């Protein structure tokens, strides 16, 4: 019972508590695994995602996709377990097929107690937040904007989240929790399951794109 409660505290940051998930927003469902002093445990959590991209672009043209996660509030305590802080949060978004990477940037964000960064690692845009984000604090991750160049006409560009397994995660972080006199830091790895396309952009010949 202790392990289930502690895991709920660790993963609560993925389920914003300050507002309900809107029914018209795409929902990312993450399968997560936490390695705690109490053992290894898994849980499924949901996160509203606002992703934007043009519906149609000409071939060999630059355009922008943007991924925004809903703001939320970390719980301070759940069922006697205290969430002290969350650190080293990393969110990964792969560069879509039929496109090439140009640049990436961040906008907004609050309550993070650090300066977020974004960089290209392989073929993935990686958003990193060092934190710490204290338990009970309200926070908002920055919007991730990725500038791309479209590929050949007749193909489609789909925005998806990164991750296919616990060993190939798209979201990771460290959570420090306290239960009675025990304080422990648990690494958490998550991947989207299922992982539907958040946006779809059709590439057309330049003279056909309107």
mmCIF file of C-alpha atoms in Angstrom:
data_model
loop_
_atom_site.group_PDB
_atom_site.id
_atom_site.type_symbol
_atom_site.label_atom_id
_atom_site.label_comp_id
_atom_site.label_asym_id
_atom_site.label_seq_id
_atom_site.Cartn_x
_atom_site.Cartn_y
_atom_site.Cartn_z
ATOM 1 C CA UNK A 1 0.000 0.000 0.000
ATOM 2 C CA UNK A 2 2.866 2.357 0.761
ATOM 3 C CA UNK A 3 4.352 1.785 -2.656
ATOM 4 C CA UNK A 4 1.132 2.615 -4.496
ATOM 5 C CA UNK A 5 0.663 5.857 -2.542
ATOM 6 C CA UNK A 6 4.260 6.965 -3.033
ATOM 7 C CA UNK A 7 4.009 6.328 -6.753
ATOM 8 C CA UNK A 8 0.847 8.417 -6.940
ATOM 9 C CA UNK A 9 2.762 11.313 -5.401
ATOM 10 C CA UNK A 10 5.667 10.940 -7.815
ATOM 11 C CA UNK A 11 3.489 10.917 -10.914
ATOM 12 C CA UNK A 12 1.014 13.589 -9.830
ATOM 13 C CA UNK A 13 2.907 16.261 -11.757
ATOM 14 C CA UNK A 14 1.656 14.703 -14.986
ATOM 15 C CA UNK A 15 -1.991 15.248 -14.036
ATOM 16 C CA UNK A 16 -2.501 19.022 -13.551
ATOM 17 C CA UNK A 17 -4.632 19.706 -10.487
ATOM 18 C CA UNK A 18 -5.556 23.345 -11.027
ATOM 19 C CA UNK A 19 -7.940 22.771 -13.937
ATOM 20 C CA UNK A 20 -9.777 19.880 -15.629
ATOM 21 C CA UNK A 21 -8.636 18.470 -18.940
ATOM 22 C CA UNK A 22 -10.701 20.002 -21.727
ATOM 23 C CA UNK A 23 -12.570 17.463 -23.808
ATOM 24 C CA UNK A 24 -11.553 19.158 -27.075
ATOM 25 C CA UNK A 25 -7.820 18.979 -26.326
ATOM 26 C CA UNK A 26 -5.629 16.088 -27.480
ATOM 27 C CA UNK A 27 -4.741 13.833 -24.563
ATOM 28 C CA UNK A 28 -1.333 12.220 -24.142
ATOM 29 C CA UNK A 29 -1.470 9.000 -22.137
ATOM 30 C CA UNK A 30 1.875 8.073 -20.601
ATOM 31 C CA UNK A 31 2.866 4.678 -19.251
ATOM 32 C CA UNK A 32 5.309 5.420 -16.418
ATOM 33 C CA UNK A 33 7.655 3.368 -14.262
ATOM 34 C CA UNK A 34 9.218 4.542 -11.007
ATOM 35 C CA UNK A 35 12.183 2.835 -9.375
ATOM 36 C CA UNK A 36 11.700 3.446 -5.639
ATOM 37 C CA UNK A 37 13.168 2.078 -2.422
ATOM 38 C CA UNK A 38 9.888 0.197 -2.160
ATOM 39 C CA UNK A 39 10.382 -1.510 -5.509
ATOM 40 C CA UNK A 40 9.594 -0.895 -9.171
ATOM 41 C CA UNK A 41 6.044 0.212 -9.988
ATOM 42 C CA UNK A 42 4.060 1.290 -13.039
ATOM 43 C CA UNK A 43 1.051 3.518 -13.620
ATOM 44 C CA UNK A 44 -0.791 5.183 -16.501
ATOM 45 C CA UNK A 45 -1.311 8.968 -16.435
ATOM 46 C CA UNK A 46 -2.961 11.493 -18.764
ATOM 47 C CA UNK A 47 -1.803 14.948 -19.863
ATOM 48 C CA UNK A 48 -3.579 17.496 -22.063
ATOM 49 C CA UNK A 49 -1.415 18.676 -24.965
ATOM 50 C CA UNK A 50 -1.994 21.676 -27.221
ATOM 51 C CA UNK A 51 -0.004 21.017 -30.408
ATOM 52 C CA UNK A 52 -0.181 23.315 -33.415
ATOM 53 C CA UNK A 53 1.064 23.049 -36.997
ATOM 54 C CA UNK A 54 -0.173 24.216 -40.415
ATOM 55 C CA UNK A 55 -2.520 21.828 -42.208
ATOM 56 C CA UNK A 56 -0.773 22.309 -45.561
ATOM 57 C CA UNK A 57 2.696 23.525 -46.568
ATOM 58 C CA UNK A 58 4.519 23.664 -49.912
ATOM 59 C CA UNK A 59 7.448 21.329 -50.475
ATOM 60 C CA UNK A 60 10.886 22.573 -49.356
ATOM 61 C CA UNK A 61 9.354 25.284 -47.171
ATOM 62 C CA UNK A 62 10.121 26.266 -43.578
ATOM 63 C CA UNK A 63 7.314 26.150 -41.016
ATOM 64 C CA UNK A 64 6.841 25.771 -37.233
ATOM 65 C CA UNK A 65 5.242 23.177 -34.973
ATOM 66 C CA UNK A 66 4.516 24.071 -31.337
ATOM 67 C CA UNK A 67 3.900 21.734 -28.387
ATOM 68 C CA UNK A 68 2.372 23.138 -25.203
ATOM 69 C CA UNK A 69 1.582 21.124 -22.060
ATOM 70 C CA UNK A 70 -1.215 22.303 -19.788
ATOM 71 C CA UNK A 71 -0.065 24.114 -16.603
ATOM 72 C CA UNK A 72 -0.516 22.410 -13.257
ATOM 73 C CA UNK A 73 0.207 22.333 -9.531
ATOM 74 C CA UNK A 74 2.313 19.739 -7.778
ATOM 75 C CA UNK A 75 0.659 18.227 -4.706
ATOM 76 C CA UNK A 76 2.414 18.860 -1.409
ATOM 77 C CA UNK A 77 1.168 15.689 0.233
ATOM 78 C CA UNK A 78 -0.873 12.650 -0.749
ATOM 79 C CA UNK A 79 -2.038 10.043 1.780
ATOM 80 C CA UNK A 80 0.721 10.883 4.238
ATOM 81 C CA UNK A 81 3.508 10.982 1.660
ATOM 82 C CA UNK A 82 5.224 14.334 1.152
ATOM 83 C CA UNK A 83 6.495 15.326 -2.274
ATOM 84 C CA UNK A 84 9.538 17.454 -1.516
ATOM 85 C CA UNK A 85 10.605 18.337 -5.061
ATOM 86 C CA UNK A 86 10.964 17.308 -8.697
ATOM 87 C CA UNK A 87 14.241 17.743 -10.583
ATOM 88 C CA UNK A 88 15.810 17.050 -13.968
ATOM 89 C CA UNK A 89 12.615 16.874 -16.007
ATOM 90 C CA UNK A 90 13.259 16.015 -19.659
ATOM 91 C CA UNK A 91 10.645 15.987 -22.432
ATOM 92 C CA UNK A 92 11.524 14.632 -25.885
ATOM 93 C CA UNK A 93 9.804 15.373 -29.200
ATOM 94 C CA UNK A 94 11.148 13.593 -32.305
ATOM 95 C CA UNK A 95 11.750 15.442 -35.555
ATOM 96 C CA UNK A 96 8.982 14.118 -37.828
ATOM 97 C CA UNK A 97 9.605 12.036 -40.915
ATOM 98 C CA UNK A 98 9.408 13.913 -44.230
ATOM 99 C CA UNK A 99 10.932 17.009 -42.623
ATOM 100 C CA UNK A 100 14.334 18.311 -41.570
ATOM 101 C CA UNK A 101 15.312 20.258 -38.460
ATOM 102 C CA UNK A 102 16.084 23.977 -38.723
ATOM 103 C CA UNK A 103 15.966 25.321 -35.148
ATOM 104 C CA UNK A 104 14.072 25.144 -31.852
ATOM 105 C CA UNK A 105 13.065 27.644 -29.189
ATOM 106 C CA UNK A 106 11.182 28.008 -25.919
ATOM 107 C CA UNK A 107 8.622 30.592 -24.818
ATOM 108 C CA UNK A 108 6.911 31.180 -21.499
ATOM 109 C CA UNK A 109 7.097 28.843 -18.537
ATOM 110 C CA UNK A 110 6.949 29.696 -14.840
ATOM 111 C CA UNK A 111 7.614 28.283 -11.384
ATOM 112 C CA UNK A 112 10.526 26.166 -12.626
ATOM 113 C CA UNK A 113 13.328 27.674 -10.468
ATOM 114 C CA UNK A 114 15.742 27.248 -13.357
ATOM 115 C CA UNK A 115 16.180 28.292 -16.960
ATOM 116 C CA UNK A 116 14.783 25.654 -19.337
ATOM 117 C CA UNK A 117 16.849 24.673 -22.349
ATOM 118 C CA UNK A 118 16.219 22.929 -25.646
ATOM 119 C CA UNK A 119 18.712 21.218 -27.901
ATOM 120 C CA UNK A 120 18.829 18.714 -30.722
ATOM 121 C CA UNK A 121 20.024 15.252 -29.719
ATOM 122 C CA UNK A 122 20.220 12.985 -32.730
ATOM 123 C CA UNK A 123 16.855 13.444 -34.417
ATOM 124 C CA UNK A 124 15.008 14.585 -31.279
ATOM 125 C CA UNK A 125 14.290 18.022 -29.789
ATOM 126 C CA UNK A 126 14.966 17.735 -26.053
ATOM 127 C CA UNK A 127 13.452 20.117 -23.487
ATOM 128 C CA UNK A 128 15.262 20.091 -20.124
ATOM 129 C CA UNK A 129 14.195 21.655 -16.822
ATOM 130 C CA UNK A 130 16.677 21.285 -13.964
ATOM 131 C CA UNK A 131 14.315 22.583 -11.268
ATOM 132 C CA UNK A 132 13.855 22.017 -8.435
ATOM 133 C CA UNK A 133 10.077 22.388 -8.516
ATOM 134 C CA UNK A 134 8.904 22.161 -4.876
ATOM 135 C CA UNK A 135 5.965 20.041 -3.841
ATOM 136 C CA UNK A 136 2.810 22.159 -3.671
ATOM 137 C CA UNK A 137 4.112 24.671 -6.224
ATOM 138 C CA UNK A 138 2.314 25.861 -9.345
ATOM 139 C CA UNK A 139 4.364 25.534 -12.515
ATOM 140 C CA UNK A 140 4.118 25.735 -16.278
ATOM 141 C CA UNK A 141 6.508 24.199 -18.774
ATOM 142 C CA UNK A 142 7.511 26.456 -21.670
ATOM 143 C CA UNK A 143 6.020 26.035 -25.111
ATOM 144 C CA UNK A 144 8.400 24.137 -27.378
ATOM 145 C CA UNK A 145 8.517 25.517 -30.934
ATOM 146 C CA UNK A 146 10.425 23.576 -33.576
ATOM 147 C CA UNK A 147 11.237 25.110 -36.946
ATOM 148 C CA UNK A 148 11.233 22.526 -39.742
ATOM 149 C CA UNK A 149 11.717 22.335 -43.494
ATOM 150 C CA UNK A 150 9.181 20.269 -45.390
ATOM 151 C CA UNK A 151 10.230 17.393 -47.614
ATOM 152 C CA UNK A 152 8.849 16.197 -50.922
ATOM 153 C CA UNK A 153 5.329 16.836 -52.154
ATOM 154 C CA UNK A 154 2.724 14.137 -51.628
ATOM 155 C CA UNK A 155 3.919 13.127 -48.159
ATOM 156 C CA UNK A 156 2.616 13.918 -44.668
ATOM 157 C CA UNK A 157 4.384 15.276 -41.578
ATOM 158 C CA UNK A 158 3.039 14.028 -38.234
ATOM 159 C CA UNK A 159 3.923 15.492 -34.838
ATOM 160 C CA UNK A 160 4.242 12.821 -32.153
ATOM 161 C CA UNK A 161 5.766 12.487 -28.711
ATOM 162 C CA UNK A 162 8.957 10.514 -28.181
ATOM 163 C CA UNK A 163 9.079 7.112 -26.535
ATOM 164 C CA UNK A 164 8.257 3.471 -27.183
ATOM 165 C CA UNK A 165 9.126 1.743 -23.885
ATOM 166 C CA UNK A 166 10.449 2.352 -20.355
ATOM 167 C CA UNK A 167 13.935 1.872 -21.798
ATOM 168 C CA UNK A 168 13.179 4.334 -24.624
ATOM 169 C CA UNK A 169 11.306 7.038 -22.667
ATOM 170 C CA UNK A 170 9.980 10.343 -23.913
ATOM 171 C CA UNK A 171 9.565 11.861 -20.444
ATOM 172 C CA UNK A 172 11.879 11.420 -17.457
ATOM 173 C CA UNK A 173 12.358 13.147 -14.102
ATOM 174 C CA UNK A 174 13.632 12.670 -10.550
ATOM 175 C CA UNK A 175 11.154 12.909 -7.657
ATOM 176 C CA UNK A 176 12.167 13.295 -4.009
ATOM 177 C CA UNK A 177 9.535 11.960 -1.586
ATOM 178 C CA UNK A 178 9.349 11.591 2.183
ATOM 179 C CA UNK A 179 7.407 9.029 4.195
ATOM 180 C CA UNK A 180 7.740 9.248 7.980
ATOM 181 C CA UNK A 181 11.519 9.389 8.504
ATOM 182 C CA UNK A 182 12.449 8.054 5.073
ATOM 183 C CA UNK A 183 13.418 10.413 2.235
ATOM 184 C CA UNK A 184 14.221 8.933 -1.152
ATOM 185 C CA UNK A 185 14.729 10.072 -4.736
ATOM 186 C CA UNK A 186 13.043 7.981 -7.401
ATOM 187 C CA UNK A 187 13.828 8.116 -11.137
ATOM 188 C CA UNK A 188 10.689 7.989 -13.283
ATOM 189 C CA UNK A 189 10.590 6.979 -16.974
ATOM 190 C CA UNK A 190 7.515 7.413 -19.174
ATOM 191 C CA UNK A 191 6.511 6.778 -22.765
ATOM 192 C CA UNK A 192 3.265 7.627 -24.622
ATOM 193 C CA UNK A 193 0.904 4.655 -24.927
ATOM 194 C CA UNK A 194 -0.850 4.962 -27.306
ATOM 195 C CA UNK A 195 1.052 7.563 -29.313
ATOM 196 C CA UNK A 196 -1.303 9.099 -31.896
ATOM 197 C CA UNK A 197 -0.298 11.994 -34.126
ATOM 198 C CA UNK A 198 -0.890 15.357 -32.431
ATOM 199 C CA UNK A 199 -0.788 17.257 -35.739
ATOM 200 C CA UNK A 200 -0.744 16.344 -39.433
ATOM 201 C CA UNK A 201 0.660 18.546 -42.177
ATOM 202 C CA UNK A 202 0.238 17.673 -45.852
ATOM 203 C CA UNK A 203 3.068 18.627 -48.199
ATOM 204 C CA UNK A 204 1.952 19.851 -51.602
ATOM 205 C CA UNK A 205 3.711 21.102 -54.694
ATOM 206 C CA UNK A 206 4.402 24.852 -54.382
ATOM 207 C CA UNK A 207 1.938 25.764 -57.144
ATOM 208 C CA UNK A 208 -0.863 23.743 -55.457
ATOM 209 C CA UNK A 209 -0.467 24.926 -51.841
ATOM 210 C CA UNK A 210 -2.820 27.721 -50.989
#
